[in-house]
Structures are given as C-alpha cells and as structure tokens.
XYZ file of N, CA and C in Angstrom:
822
model
N -23.025 1.179 -11.777
C -22.125 1.393 -10.656
C -22.390 2.771 -10.061
N -21.814 3.043 -8.901
C -21.942 4.334 -8.250
C -20.663 5.151 -8.450
N -20.837 6.470 -8.549
C -19.689 7.351 -8.737
C -19.972 8.689 -8.071
N -18.902 9.370 -7.634
C -19.026 10.749 -7.173
C -19.295 11.630 -8.386
N -20.287 12.497 -8.305
C -20.722 13.225 -9.509
C -21.151 14.638 -9.149
N -21.130 15.530 -10.136
C -21.695 16.867 -9.985
C -22.280 17.279 -11.325
N -23.403 17.970 -11.287
C -24.104 18.374 -12.509
C -23.752 19.786 -12.953
N -23.267 20.608 -12.029
C -22.894 21.975 -12.377
C -21.666 22.368 -11.551
N -20.824 23.228 -12.102
C -19.624 23.631 -11.366
C -19.980 24.340 -10.070
N -19.116 24.168 -9.064
C -19.341 24.832 -7.801
C -18.568 24.191 -6.678
N -19.071 24.365 -5.464
C -18.410 23.869 -4.274
C -18.686 22.403 -4.022
N -18.134 21.871 -2.939
C -18.306 20.448 -2.625
C -19.764 20.067 -2.363
N -20.601 21.053 -2.038
C -22.007 20.748 -1.802
C -22.715 20.286 -3.081
N -22.109 20.515 -4.242
C -22.698 20.056 -5.505
C -22.417 18.589 -5.783
N -21.515 17.986 -5.029
C -21.190 16.573 -5.234
C -22.275 15.674 -4.658
N -22.543 14.592 -5.360
C -23.450 13.573 -4.843
C -23.088 12.238 -5.472
N -23.627 11.175 -4.920
C -23.379 9.835 -5.458
C -24.441 9.525 -6.511
N -24.007 9.165 -7.697
C -24.916 8.932 -8.814
C -24.681 7.544 -9.400
N -25.733 6.908 -9.849
C -25.601 5.639 -10.552
C -25.311 5.923 -12.016
N -24.198 5.413 -12.509
C -23.760 5.648 -13.890
C -23.438 4.313 -14.542
N -23.191 4.346 -15.826
C -22.860 3.122 -16.546
C -21.475 2.612 -16.131
N -21.397 1.335 -15.860
C -20.120 0.707 -15.556
C -19.292 0.633 -16.832
N -18.034 1.051 -16.785
C -17.224 1.013 -18.013
C -16.847 -0.412 -18.406
N -16.601 -0.589 -19.692
C -16.102 -1.867 -20.200
C -14.687 -1.640 -20.722
N -13.749 -2.517 -20.391
C -12.371 -2.311 -20.852
C -12.261 -2.472 -22.363
N -11.630 -1.506 -23.001
C -11.412 -1.570 -24.431
C -10.105 -2.265 -24.765
N -9.644 -2.072 -25.974
C -8.408 -2.689 -26.437
C -7.244 -2.271 -25.547
N -6.575 -3.272 -24.958
C -5.418 -3.005 -24.119
C -5.746 -2.387 -22.778
N -7.005 -2.442 -22.358
C -7.406 -1.851 -21.083
C -7.737 -2.921 -20.044
N -7.657 -2.516 -18.788
C -7.973 -3.378 -17.658
C -9.075 -2.701 -16.845
N -10.077 -3.472 -16.430
C -11.106 -2.934 -15.545
C -10.674 -3.164 -14.110
N -10.627 -2.081 -13.346
C -10.205 -2.149 -11.952
C -11.406 -1.895 -11.038
N -11.599 -2.785 -10.061
C -12.580 -2.547 -9.007
C -11.920 -1.667 -7.973
N -12.415 -0.456 -7.801
C -11.758 0.558 -6.984
C -12.038 0.330 -5.497
N -10.961 0.262 -4.715
C -11.081 0.187 -3.257
C -10.830 1.537 -2.604
N -10.014 2.389 -3.239
C -9.709 3.717 -2.701
C -9.294 4.631 -3.838
N -9.639 5.893 -3.703
C -9.187 6.914 -4.646
C -8.590 8.052 -3.837
N -8.081 9.058 -4.522
C -7.457 10.193 -3.836
C -8.062 11.488 -4.367
N -7.784 12.571 -3.654
C -8.293 13.883 -4.037
C -7.117 14.787 -4.347
N -7.071 15.309 -5.567
C -6.002 16.190 -6.003
C -6.546 17.592 -6.280
N -5.657 18.569 -6.316
C -6.086 19.932 -6.633
C -6.772 19.989 -7.986
N -6.327 19.169 -8.932
C -6.980 19.137 -10.242
C -8.451 18.745 -10.123
N -8.765 17.833 -9.197
C -10.163 17.462 -8.976
C -10.966 18.652 -8.472
N -10.385 19.422 -7.549
C -11.068 20.592 -7.009
C -11.307 21.636 -8.099
N -10.302 21.840 -8.947
C -10.455 22.798 -10.045
C -11.501 22.319 -11.043
N -11.499 21.022 -11.359
C -12.483 20.486 -12.298
C -13.900 20.637 -11.744
N -14.051 20.375 -10.453
C -15.374 20.515 -9.839
C -15.874 21.959 -9.920
N -14.938 22.902 -9.885
C -15.302 24.321 -9.961
C -15.447 24.810 -11.397
N -15.234 23.909 -12.368
C -15.376 24.278 -13.767
C -14.170 24.948 -14.368
N -13.003 24.820 -13.711
C -11.805 25.516 -14.159
C -10.737 24.602 -14.756
N -11.017 23.306 -14.869
C -10.020 22.376 -15.399
C -10.743 21.202 -16.063
N -11.224 21.399 -17.284
C -11.964 20.321 -17.947
C -11.064 19.123 -18.226
N -11.626 17.914 -18.209
C -10.810 16.732 -18.502
C -10.352 16.741 -19.958
N -9.237 16.068 -20.247
C -8.773 15.988 -21.638
C -9.816 15.309 -22.525
N -9.736 15.558 -23.806
C -10.667 14.962 -24.765
C -10.645 13.436 -24.645
N -11.818 12.847 -24.510
C -11.935 11.403 -24.418
C -11.843 10.839 -23.016
N -11.477 11.686 -22.031
C -11.347 11.205 -20.656
C -12.707 11.205 -19.965
N -12.828 10.405 -18.925
C -14.046 10.365 -18.126
C -14.278 11.717 -17.468
N -15.552 12.128 -17.364
C -15.851 13.366 -16.658
C -16.060 13.141 -15.168
N -15.897 11.891 -14.718
C -15.916 11.578 -13.289
C -14.573 11.993 -12.699
N -14.584 12.565 -11.504
C -13.351 12.994 -10.858
C -12.477 11.796 -10.489
N -11.215 12.074 -10.213
C -10.323 11.028 -9.717
C -9.196 10.709 -10.666
N -7.974 11.194 -10.336
C -6.809 10.999 -11.198
C -5.934 9.833 -10.765
N -6.344 9.145 -9.722
C -5.590 7.969 -9.266
C -6.518 7.104 -8.432
N -6.206 5.824 -8.403
C -7.038 4.887 -7.651
C -6.229 3.636 -7.349
N -6.719 2.878 -6.380
C -6.125 1.581 -6.056
C -7.255 0.577 -5.887
N -6.980 -0.644 -6.279
C -7.996 -1.682 -6.174
C -7.485 -2.984 -6.743
N -8.378 -3.779 -7.296
C -7.995 -5.094 -7.818
C -8.495 -5.260 -9.253
N -7.748 -6.022 -10.023
C -8.113 -6.268 -11.419
C -9.389 -7.106 -11.461
N -10.405 -6.575 -12.166
C -11.700 -7.268 -12.249
C -11.928 -7.897 -13.610
N -11.309 -7.335 -14.662
C -11.554 -7.835 -16.015
C -10.436 -7.373 -16.933
N -10.083 -8.194 -17.895
C -9.059 -7.854 -18.870
C -9.703 -7.627 -20.227
N -9.390 -6.501 -20.849
C -9.915 -6.210 -22.169
C -9.139 -6.952 -23.253
N -9.640 -6.916 -24.495
C -8.939 -7.577 -25.597
C -7.570 -6.945 -25.834
N -6.620 -7.775 -26.210
C -5.300 -7.270 -26.562
C -4.372 -7.030 -25.398
N -4.779 -7.364 -24.167
C -3.874 -7.199 -23.037
C -2.708 -8.181 -23.147
N -1.559 -7.803 -22.656
C -0.330 -8.557 -22.893
C -0.126 -9.721 -21.945
N -0.946 -9.839 -20.916
C -0.795 -10.937 -19.969
C -0.025 -10.569 -18.724
N 0.326 -9.286 -18.594
C 1.078 -8.861 -17.414
C 0.217 -8.950 -16.160
N -1.093 -8.719 -16.292
C -1.989 -8.686 -15.142
C -2.970 -9.841 -15.175
N -3.416 -10.266 -14.006
C -4.427 -11.325 -13.923
C -5.528 -10.884 -12.969
N -6.679 -11.508 -13.088
C -7.813 -11.168 -12.246
C -7.417 -11.287 -10.761
N -7.756 -10.270 -9.995
C -7.456 -10.274 -8.565
C -6.181 -9.570 -8.172
N -5.323 -9.219 -9.132
C -4.082 -8.508 -8.798
C -4.387 -7.174 -8.115
N -3.622 -6.866 -7.080
C -3.754 -5.575 -6.396
C -2.932 -4.544 -7.154
N -3.586 -3.476 -7.605
C -2.923 -2.504 -8.462
C -3.275 -1.074 -8.035
N -2.386 -0.162 -8.391
C -2.688 1.267 -8.296
C -2.558 1.840 -9.699
N -3.334 2.892 -9.985
C -3.431 3.351 -11.360
C -3.349 4.868 -11.465
N -2.621 5.322 -12.467
C -2.645 6.719 -12.873
C -3.776 6.884 -13.883
N -4.626 7.896 -13.694
C -5.819 8.048 -14.517
C -5.914 9.458 -15.097
N -6.613 9.580 -16.216
C -6.971 10.904 -16.727
C -8.316 11.344 -16.165
N -8.945 10.475 -15.379
C -10.228 10.745 -14.743
C -10.919 9.433 -14.428
N -11.964 9.510 -13.601
C -12.792 8.337 -13.368
C -12.513 7.544 -12.119
N -11.559 7.974 -11.300
C -11.147 7.162 -10.156
C -12.123 7.155 -8.996
N -12.971 8.165 -8.898
C -13.899 8.244 -7.776
C -15.216 7.545 -8.134
N -15.092 6.254 -8.400
C -16.225 5.416 -8.801
C -15.920 3.982 -8.391
N -16.897 3.107 -8.520
C -16.697 1.715 -8.110
C -15.791 0.955 -9.061
N -15.795 1.348 -10.337
C -14.945 0.696 -11.335
C -14.366 1.761 -12.268
N -13.186 1.483 -12.800
C -12.589 2.363 -13.791
C -11.800 1.506 -14.781
N -11.901 1.863 -16.078
C -11.139 1.178 -17.127
C -9.832 1.936 -17.350
N -8.731 1.195 -17.350
C -7.402 1.800 -17.353
C -6.520 1.144 -18.411
N -5.806 1.910 -19.246
C -4.796 1.294 -20.108
C -3.821 0.484 -19.259
N -3.504 -0.719 -19.676
C -2.724 -1.604 -18.807
C -1.365 -1.022 -18.432
N -0.815 -0.160 -19.260
C 0.467 0.453 -18.952
C 0.410 1.493 -17.858
N -0.809 1.913 -17.472
C -0.967 2.893 -16.402
C -1.053 2.232 -15.030
N -1.042 0.910 -14.997
C -1.169 0.183 -13.735
C 0.206 -0.118 -13.141
N 0.242 -0.134 -11.817
C 1.456 -0.502 -11.085
C 1.072 -1.460 -9.970
N 1.909 -2.446 -9.675
C 1.589 -3.369 -8.571
C 1.695 -2.660 -7.224
N 0.841 -3.021 -6.304
C 0.895 -2.460 -4.954
C 1.821 -3.324 -4.105
N 2.806 -2.730 -3.461
C 3.682 -3.515 -2.572
C 2.879 -4.237 -1.494
N 3.375 -5.373 -1.055
C 2.644 -6.206 -0.104
C 2.337 -5.493 1.207
N 3.202 -4.581 1.623
C 3.024 -3.934 2.923
C 2.287 -2.605 2.826
N 1.657 -2.327 1.685
C 0.956 -1.066 1.482
C -0.545 -1.304 1.370
N -1.350 -0.494 2.057
C -2.802 -0.624 1.985
C -3.330 0.032 0.704
N -4.576 -0.274 0.370
C -5.200 0.373 -0.784
C -5.266 1.889 -0.589
N -5.564 2.325 0.617
C -5.672 3.752 0.883
C -4.323 4.436 0.686
N -3.264 3.818 1.157
C -1.931 4.383 0.946
C -1.574 4.395 -0.540
N -1.866 3.305 -1.206
C -1.504 3.179 -2.621
C -2.243 4.187 -3.492
N -3.477 4.512 -3.128
C -4.263 5.440 -3.934
C -3.668 6.837 -3.966
N -2.808 7.144 -3.002
C -2.194 8.467 -2.942
C -0.834 8.516 -3.639
N -0.424 7.434 -4.277
C 0.907 7.374 -4.880
C 0.960 7.873 -6.332
N 0.141 7.374 -7.264
C 0.435 7.580 -8.695
C 0.536 9.029 -9.152
N -0.467 9.850 -8.899
C -0.462 11.210 -9.432
C 0.662 12.039 -8.834
N 0.771 12.071 -7.524
C 1.777 12.920 -6.879
C 3.200 12.443 -7.173
N 3.430 11.159 -7.021
C 4.801 10.663 -7.166
C 5.258 10.646 -8.620
N 4.378 10.311 -9.544
C 4.789 10.333 -10.955
C 4.953 11.765 -11.443
N 4.134 12.694 -10.940
C 4.338 14.106 -11.270
C 5.717 14.553 -10.793
N 6.029 14.266 -9.538
C 7.325 14.673 -8.997
C 8.477 14.014 -9.743
N 8.332 12.734 -10.055
C 9.408 12.012 -10.741
C 9.665 12.599 -12.127
N 8.587 12.843 -12.885
C 8.825 13.348 -14.244
C 9.332 14.788 -14.217
N 8.915 15.590 -13.232
C 9.456 16.949 -13.124
C 10.953 16.933 -12.851
N 11.374 16.067 -11.941
C 12.775 16.036 -11.535
C 13.671 15.368 -12.561
N 13.230 14.238 -13.100
C 14.117 13.432 -13.947
C 13.906 13.650 -15.444
N 12.684 13.627 -15.926
C 12.451 13.793 -17.360
C 12.596 15.245 -17.797
N 12.122 16.169 -16.971
C 12.162 17.585 -17.335
C 13.395 18.268 -16.747
N 13.597 18.122 -15.453
C 14.678 18.841 -14.783
C 16.046 18.223 -14.899
N 16.121 16.944 -15.280
C 17.417 16.264 -15.423
C 18.290 16.433 -14.189
N 17.705 16.190 -13.036
C 18.403 16.403 -11.771
C 19.692 15.585 -11.702
N 20.718 16.195 -11.119
C 22.021 15.553 -10.983
C 22.427 15.496 -9.513
N 23.265 14.534 -9.193
C 23.785 14.385 -7.837
C 24.403 15.703 -7.352
N 24.064 16.093 -6.132
C 24.651 17.275 -5.525
C 23.956 18.581 -5.843
N 23.002 18.571 -6.777
C 22.314 19.814 -7.125
C 21.364 20.243 -6.009
N 21.058 21.518 -6.013
C 20.142 22.103 -5.026
C 18.796 22.339 -5.712
N 17.719 21.853 -5.080
C 16.388 21.921 -5.688
C 15.446 22.671 -4.751
N 14.843 23.750 -5.250
C 13.857 24.509 -4.490
C 12.467 23.992 -4.844
N 11.738 23.534 -3.827
C 10.422 22.930 -4.021
C 9.381 23.825 -3.354
N 8.574 24.513 -4.156
C 7.500 25.314 -3.589
C 6.336 24.397 -3.193
N 5.526 24.851 -2.231
C 4.435 24.027 -1.686
C 5.006 22.687 -1.217
N 6.036 22.785 -0.399
C 6.778 21.592 0.007
C 5.960 20.565 0.764
N 4.884 20.991 1.427
C 4.068 20.051 2.198
C 2.901 19.500 1.401
N 2.797 19.847 0.122
C 1.763 19.279 -0.742
C 2.115 17.839 -1.092
N 1.207 17.154 -1.754
C 1.492 15.776 -2.164
C 2.700 15.687 -3.079
N 2.731 16.526 -4.110
C 3.875 16.535 -5.027
C 5.125 16.984 -4.292
N 4.984 17.973 -3.421
C 6.138 18.472 -2.688
C 6.773 17.425 -1.798
N 5.951 16.703 -1.035
C 6.489 15.667 -0.143
C 7.134 14.537 -0.935
N 6.543 14.185 -2.076
C 7.158 13.169 -2.930
C 8.486 13.673 -3.483
N 8.503 14.946 -3.919
C 9.719 15.509 -4.506
C 10.861 15.547 -3.508
N 10.570 15.892 -2.268
C 11.621 15.924 -1.238
C 12.325 14.573 -1.176
N 11.555 13.524 -1.106
C 12.131 12.183 -0.963
C 12.862 11.742 -2.234
N 12.324 12.115 -3.397
C 12.984 11.754 -4.656
C 14.280 12.536 -4.841
N 14.316 13.782 -4.393
C 15.553 14.559 -4.455
C 16.615 13.905 -3.575
N 16.222 13.464 -2.396
C 17.165 12.764 -1.516
C 17.687 11.487 -2.174
N 16.781 10.737 -2.814
C 17.204 9.501 -3.490
C 18.185 9.794 -4.620
N 18.058 10.973 -5.230
C 18.974 11.377 -6.302
C 20.274 11.953 -5.748
N 20.417 11.935 -4.406
C 21.592 12.483 -3.725
C 21.787 13.966 -4.016
N 20.651 14.656 -4.062
C 20.664 16.103 -4.230
C 20.075 16.741 -2.966
N 19.950 18.070 -2.966
C 19.591 18.802 -1.745
C 18.211 19.447 -1.895
N 17.190 18.982 -1.141
C 15.859 19.582 -1.232
C 15.694 20.776 -0.287
N 15.281 21.898 -0.857
C 14.980 23.122 -0.116
C 13.516 23.436 -0.380
N 12.749 23.793 0.653
C 11.313 23.945 0.447
C 10.802 25.302 0.937
N 9.629 25.661 0.418
C 8.835 26.731 0.999
C 7.496 26.145 1.420
N 6.916 26.713 2.465
C 5.601 26.305 2.936
C 5.026 27.457 3.754
N 3.728 27.345 4.116
C 3.053 28.475 4.728
C 2.831 28.411 6.216
N 3.383 27.420 6.901
C 3.221 27.346 8.350
C 4.360 26.543 8.953
N 4.565 26.727 10.259
C 5.606 25.989 10.956
C 5.298 24.503 10.951
N 4.024 24.168 11.099
C 3.623 22.760 11.084
C 3.995 22.093 9.756
N 3.752 22.803 8.662
C 4.101 22.255 7.349
C 5.613 22.141 7.175
N 6.338 23.124 7.671
C 7.798 23.066 7.569
C 8.352 21.897 8.377
N 7.762 21.612 9.522
C 8.196 20.465 10.317
C 7.918 19.158 9.575
N 6.786 19.093 8.878
C 6.467 17.889 8.108
C 7.474 17.689 6.980
N 7.872 18.780 6.320
C 8.848 18.648 5.237
C 10.213 18.253 5.774
N 10.559 18.763 6.943
C 11.838 18.375 7.554
C 11.840 16.887 7.880
N 10.729 16.389 8.387
C 10.625 14.956 8.687
C 10.722 14.108 7.429
N 10.315 14.671 6.298
C 10.392 13.937 5.026
C 11.776 14.005 4.401
N 12.637 14.899 4.923
C 14.006 14.952 4.420
C 14.466 16.282 3.871
N 13.646 17.332 3.986
C 14.079 18.642 3.489
C 15.306 19.121 4.253
N 16.267 19.657 3.514
C 17.488 20.170 4.151
C 17.204 21.442 4.924
N 16.293 22.254 4.419
C 15.913 23.503 5.074
C 14.582 23.944 4.471
N 13.818 24.729 5.232
C 12.540 25.212 4.734
C 12.283 26.632 5.190
N 11.523 27.374 4.379
C 11.248 28.773 4.675
C 9.760 29.054 4.554
N 9.245 29.857 5.476
C 7.840 30.244 5.474
C 7.662 31.440 4.545
N 7.032 31.209 3.395
C 6.910 32.274 2.407
C 6.013 33.421 2.887
N 5.249 33.198 3.957
C 4.340 34.233 4.441
C 5.067 35.301 5.258
N 6.144 34.936 5.905
C 6.835 35.929 6.739
C 8.337 36.002 6.487
N 8.814 35.351 5.424
C 10.231 35.417 5.067
C 10.367 35.632 3.570
N 11.416 36.303 3.159
C 11.749 36.408 1.736
C 12.538 35.146 1.380
N 11.861 34.194 0.744
C 12.518 32.904 0.520
C 13.740 33.039 -0.380
N 13.742 34.006 -1.295
C 14.902 34.140 -2.187
C 16.142 34.552 -1.404
N 15.987 35.477 -0.453
C 17.125 35.876 0.375
C 17.601 34.723 1.238
N 16.657 33.974 1.797
C 17.007 32.845 2.651
C 17.709 31.739 1.856
N 17.232 31.491 0.643
C 17.854 30.465 -0.205
C 19.282 30.865 -0.561
N 19.480 32.123 -0.918
C 20.832 32.586 -1.262
C 21.765 32.494 -0.062
N 21.245 32.798 1.111
C 22.077 32.688 2.307
C 22.435 31.227 2.573
N 21.470 30.344 2.442
C 21.714 28.921 2.705
C 22.709 28.328 1.709
N 22.646 28.775 0.455
C 23.525 28.235 -0.587
C 24.790 29.064 -0.752
N 25.050 29.976 0.185
C 26.238 30.837 0.167
C 26.347 31.613 -1.141
N 25.176 32.089 -1.604
C 25.132 32.935 -2.783
C 25.033 32.211 -4.106
N 25.138 30.897 -4.088
C 25.147 30.142 -5.347
C 23.759 30.007 -5.956
N 22.719 29.960 -5.127
C 21.370 29.756 -5.638
C 21.059 28.291 -5.862
N 19.899 28.040 -6.444
C 19.449 26.660 -6.672
C 19.537 26.303 -8.154
N 19.777 25.039 -8.408
C 19.931 24.558 -9.785
C 18.588 24.264 -10.449
N 17.611 23.856 -9.634
C 16.284 23.505 -10.150
C 15.231 24.108 -9.228
N 14.169 24.659 -9.816
C 13.015 25.133 -9.058
C 11.779 24.393 -9.543
N 11.056 23.771 -8.621
C 9.757 23.174 -8.940
C 8.689 24.163 -8.485
N 8.009 24.768 -9.445
C 7.130 25.902 -9.160
C 5.696 25.620 -9.595
N 4.793 25.526 -8.611
C 3.367 25.378 -8.912
C 2.622 26.679 -8.609
N 3.347 27.748 -8.311
C 2.728 29.007 -7.901
C 2.593 29.969 -9.083
N 3.682 30.149 -9.841
C 3.590 30.961 -11.042
C 3.859 32.431 -10.846
N 2.976 33.278 -11.387
C 3.204 34.699 -11.573
C 3.827 35.461 -10.426
N 3.285 35.349 -9.231
C 3.742 36.190 -8.124
C 5.143 35.842 -7.636
N 5.675 34.699 -8.035
C 6.987 34.264 -7.542
C 8.120 34.540 -8.526
N 7.817 35.097 -9.700
C 8.834 35.093 -10.751
C 10.107 35.842 -10.350
N 9.963 37.003 -9.702
C 11.159 37.767 -9.364
C 12.011 37.059 -8.312
N 11.365 36.531 -7.291
C 12.113 35.832 -6.246
C 12.737 34.549 -6.792
N 12.013 33.864 -7.670
C 12.586 32.668 -8.284
C 13.861 32.991 -9.048
N 13.799 34.040 -9.856
C 14.978 34.403 -10.637
C 16.113 34.893 -9.755
N 15.780 35.522 -8.645
C 16.817 36.014 -7.745
C 17.654 34.881 -7.161
N 16.996 33.757 -6.885
C 17.743 32.659 -6.254
C 18.034 31.503 -7.210
N 17.779 31.693 -8.507
C 18.135 30.678 -9.498
C 19.616 30.802 -9.823
N 20.313 29.685 -9.862
C 21.745 29.713 -10.175
C 21.969 29.965 -11.655
N 23.191 30.297 -12.008
C 23.562 30.385 -13.417
C 23.337 29.023 -14.076
N 22.695 29.041 -15.244
C 22.329 27.817 -15.980
C 21.262 26.988 -15.263
N 20.542 27.601 -14.340
C 19.509 26.877 -13.605
C 18.257 26.607 -14.435
N 17.448 25.665 -13.954
C 16.221 25.274 -14.651
C 15.018 25.580 -13.758
N 14.108 26.368 -14.280
C 12.894 26.767 -13.569
C 11.738 26.012 -14.213
N 11.121 25.116 -13.452
C 10.082 24.239 -13.998
C 8.725 24.651 -13.436
N 7.834 25.079 -14.311
C 6.503 25.533 -13.914
C 5.499 24.410 -14.215
N 4.776 23.972 -13.176
C 3.771 22.931 -13.389
C 2.414 23.292 -12.798
N 2.266 24.547 -12.384
C 0.999 25.039 -11.863
C 1.037 26.553 -11.774
N -0.160 27.151 -11.671
C -0.256 28.614 -11.654
C -1.217 29.042 -10.552
N -0.887 28.695 -9.307
C -1.779 28.995 -8.198
C -1.984 30.495 -8.022
N -0.987 31.300 -8.384
C -1.122 32.749 -8.251
C -1.432 33.421 -9.585
N -1.703 32.626 -10.615
C -1.964 33.186 -11.936
C -0.739 33.140 -12.833
N -0.958 33.434 -14.115
C 0.121 33.329 -15.089
C 0.637 34.648 -15.604
N 0.135 35.754 -15.066
C 0.549 37.063 -15.573
C 1.840 37.521 -14.910
N 2.756 38.024 -15.735
C 4.047 38.523 -15.252
C 4.209 39.973 -15.700
N 4.558 40.839 -14.764
C 4.828 42.242 -15.089
C 6.279 42.540 -14.718
N 7.090 42.785 -15.731
C 8.488 43.060 -15.462
C 9.384 42.469 -16.523
N 10.678 42.688 -16.361
C 11.654 42.298 -17.380
C 12.147 40.874 -17.140
N 11.250 39.930 -17.231
C 11.584 38.535 -16.954
C 12.681 38.020 -17.884
N 12.536 38.270 -19.184
C 13.455 37.661 -20.150
C 14.890 38.167 -19.986
N 15.055 39.455 -19.712
C 16.411 39.993 -19.541
C 17.087 39.361 -18.333
N 16.335 39.219 -17.244
C 16.914 38.635 -16.042
C 17.183 37.143 -16.225
N 16.313 36.463 -16.942
C 16.530 35.044 -17.225
C 17.753 34.860 -18.125
N 17.858 35.714 -19.141
C 18.988 35.635 -20.066
C 20.304 35.905 -19.351
N 20.297 36.852 -18.405
C 21.527 37.192 -17.690
C 22.073 35.999 -16.917
N 21.187 35.102 -16.508
C 21.622 33.912 -15.775
C 21.729 32.673 -16.660
N 21.489 32.863 -17.950
C 21.455 31.723 -18.879
C 20.484 30.649 -18.351
N 19.438 31.106 -17.688
C 18.454 30.180 -17.129
C 17.490 29.687 -18.186
N 16.775 28.645 -17.841
C 15.775 28.103 -18.758
C 14.470 27.876 -18.016
N 13.356 28.097 -18.728
C 12.031 27.835 -18.193
C 11.465 26.607 -18.889
N 10.998 25.666 -18.107
C 10.319 24.479 -18.635
C 8.904 24.452 -18.057
N 7.984 23.902 -18.812
C 6.634 23.714 -18.297
C 6.237 22.259 -18.471
N 5.341 21.799 -17.590
C 4.963 20.387 -17.669
C 3.589 20.172 -17.052
N 2.777 19.342 -17.726
C 1.516 18.840 -17.193
C 1.490 17.337 -17.404
N 1.061 16.599 -16.416
C 1.025 15.136 -16.533
C -0.276 14.656 -17.169
N -1.398 15.265 -16.804
C -2.701 14.749 -17.194
C -2.926 14.770 -18.703
N -2.405 15.785 -19.378
C -2.683 15.947 -20.809
C -1.743 15.154 -21.709
N -0.785 14.411 -21.125
C 0.123 13.616 -21.956
C -0.621 12.436 -22.577
N -0.166 12.035 -23.762
C -0.814 10.894 -24.403
C -0.335 9.586 -23.798
N -0.951 8.469 -24.205
C -0.645 7.180 -23.583
C 0.813 6.784 -23.779
N 1.360 7.110 -24.939
C 2.744 6.695 -25.200
C 3.702 7.435 -24.280
N 3.444 8.723 -24.067
C 4.318 9.512 -23.193
C 4.195 9.055 -21.750
N 2.997 8.683 -21.341
C 2.785 8.261 -19.958
C 3.359 6.904 -19.703
C-alpha cells in the first residue's frame, strides 16, 4: 500500500509517498480502507522528531481517519461488517491507504457526514470530551476558559461546553479566529496578543474567575491562568506550546485558591482507557 512517509526529521519537504507493507488486522482488530485522514499538531511534532509514537504504534503519521471496513480480524465481536463507514481514533498510521484499528476505536459515521468531515472528528472531539468530562468534571453553569479557541480541540470544546450548559470563554490570536469561535458558541473571546486575558476574564466573570481552564500553552501562561482561576478551580494542561518551565511561586498561589492542576494526553492511553 502507499503511505505518507519521512526518513529523517524535518520540514514538510521531507514527506513523500512510499510503498509499505499493508497491515493485517490482529486479534480484535479491524482493517479500514482509508478515504480521508486529518493533520494534527502531534503529526507536525512527530515529523520534526519531537513526538515519537507510543511503543508498538505505527510510525506512519495520522491520529485519525475515516473510511470503510475492509477486513475483520480474529476475535471481533460482530459489531462491524465489511463495507461499514467508520471513523477511527488512532495511535498512528492514518495517513495511508489502510490501517488496522482495535474495533473499540471505531465509530460509525453519521449518514449526512462525508469522509473528509468525519476524519476531523475523533482526535479533536475525543480530546475535548475527555478533558471536559473525564478530567475536568464539568458541571452545568460553570465557566470554562479555552486557550487556542480556534484550534480543532478548541472549537470542539466550545460546542461541548455549550452542550453541558456551561459557559465557554476563549483566547485566540486574531479577530478572524475570535469571530470563528463566536460563531461556534463562545460567550466571549480575547486576543492574547494585545489584551491581558486574565484581566478580561475577571471583568467578564465579575471577579469570580473561571472554574476550568483548558490549557495547551503551558509555561508562559501560568501567572495569568492562576490570576483568573476561581477558588477550587481546575487547571487542565494538555500541551506545552510555550514550554514547561515555570519561574515563580506557582504552588503558593495555587494553594491560596485551593486550585488543582490536572494533566492529560490522549495518545499514550492504553486500549482499555481509550
């Protein structure tokens, strides 16, 4: 089969189409003929040599894909049949003609959704869902600050916060992105490049702050995050775009608010957790 491939870390110019061995579905796995895949930041980092795949995962890029069931491996439960339209969460391998997937990682594609649309669902939406519900324990009426609001995870989180009857507040780096988040349901948005988002968040919440922060930025945001975190708030870190180093009295300020820090990665979870 053909797959997107690179032999050495670097820029997109290192990518090329390579003929590789077609995978065979193992115990409890389904072989999917890929019609569309998606591009995530993790793929970009892996291509640059900064995010190796988990042990045992394919070294082919692609954390999600959509297509049709081509083959059932031994031990499958009968939930899927040949030809079913499915979208899949992957630990790798989606940017190829075929990918073998544990059957529990597959989801049916709604009738009114194209393969291209479906390929953009699993990684972003499941990341947002597990951050909000499994980790953050979001409750009705809570205020949620979503950094990188116009990203894939951010746009999914906005809509999931609305479904939870909570209040999505976002940061983004341009007016165009803020307009996109507003169209998706953000209650308010702030441009982190020319506004102090912590001051703006406190003003919007009348000094109360936010109950949950979804943070993919990390180090450079810690002081502003703590400034606008409510008492007993939950700060969830799932990325480190600005690095992981913190200089300052983080723990004292966190303790003063009885706040908690949670961290989460989706890709490294085992099959049972996923």
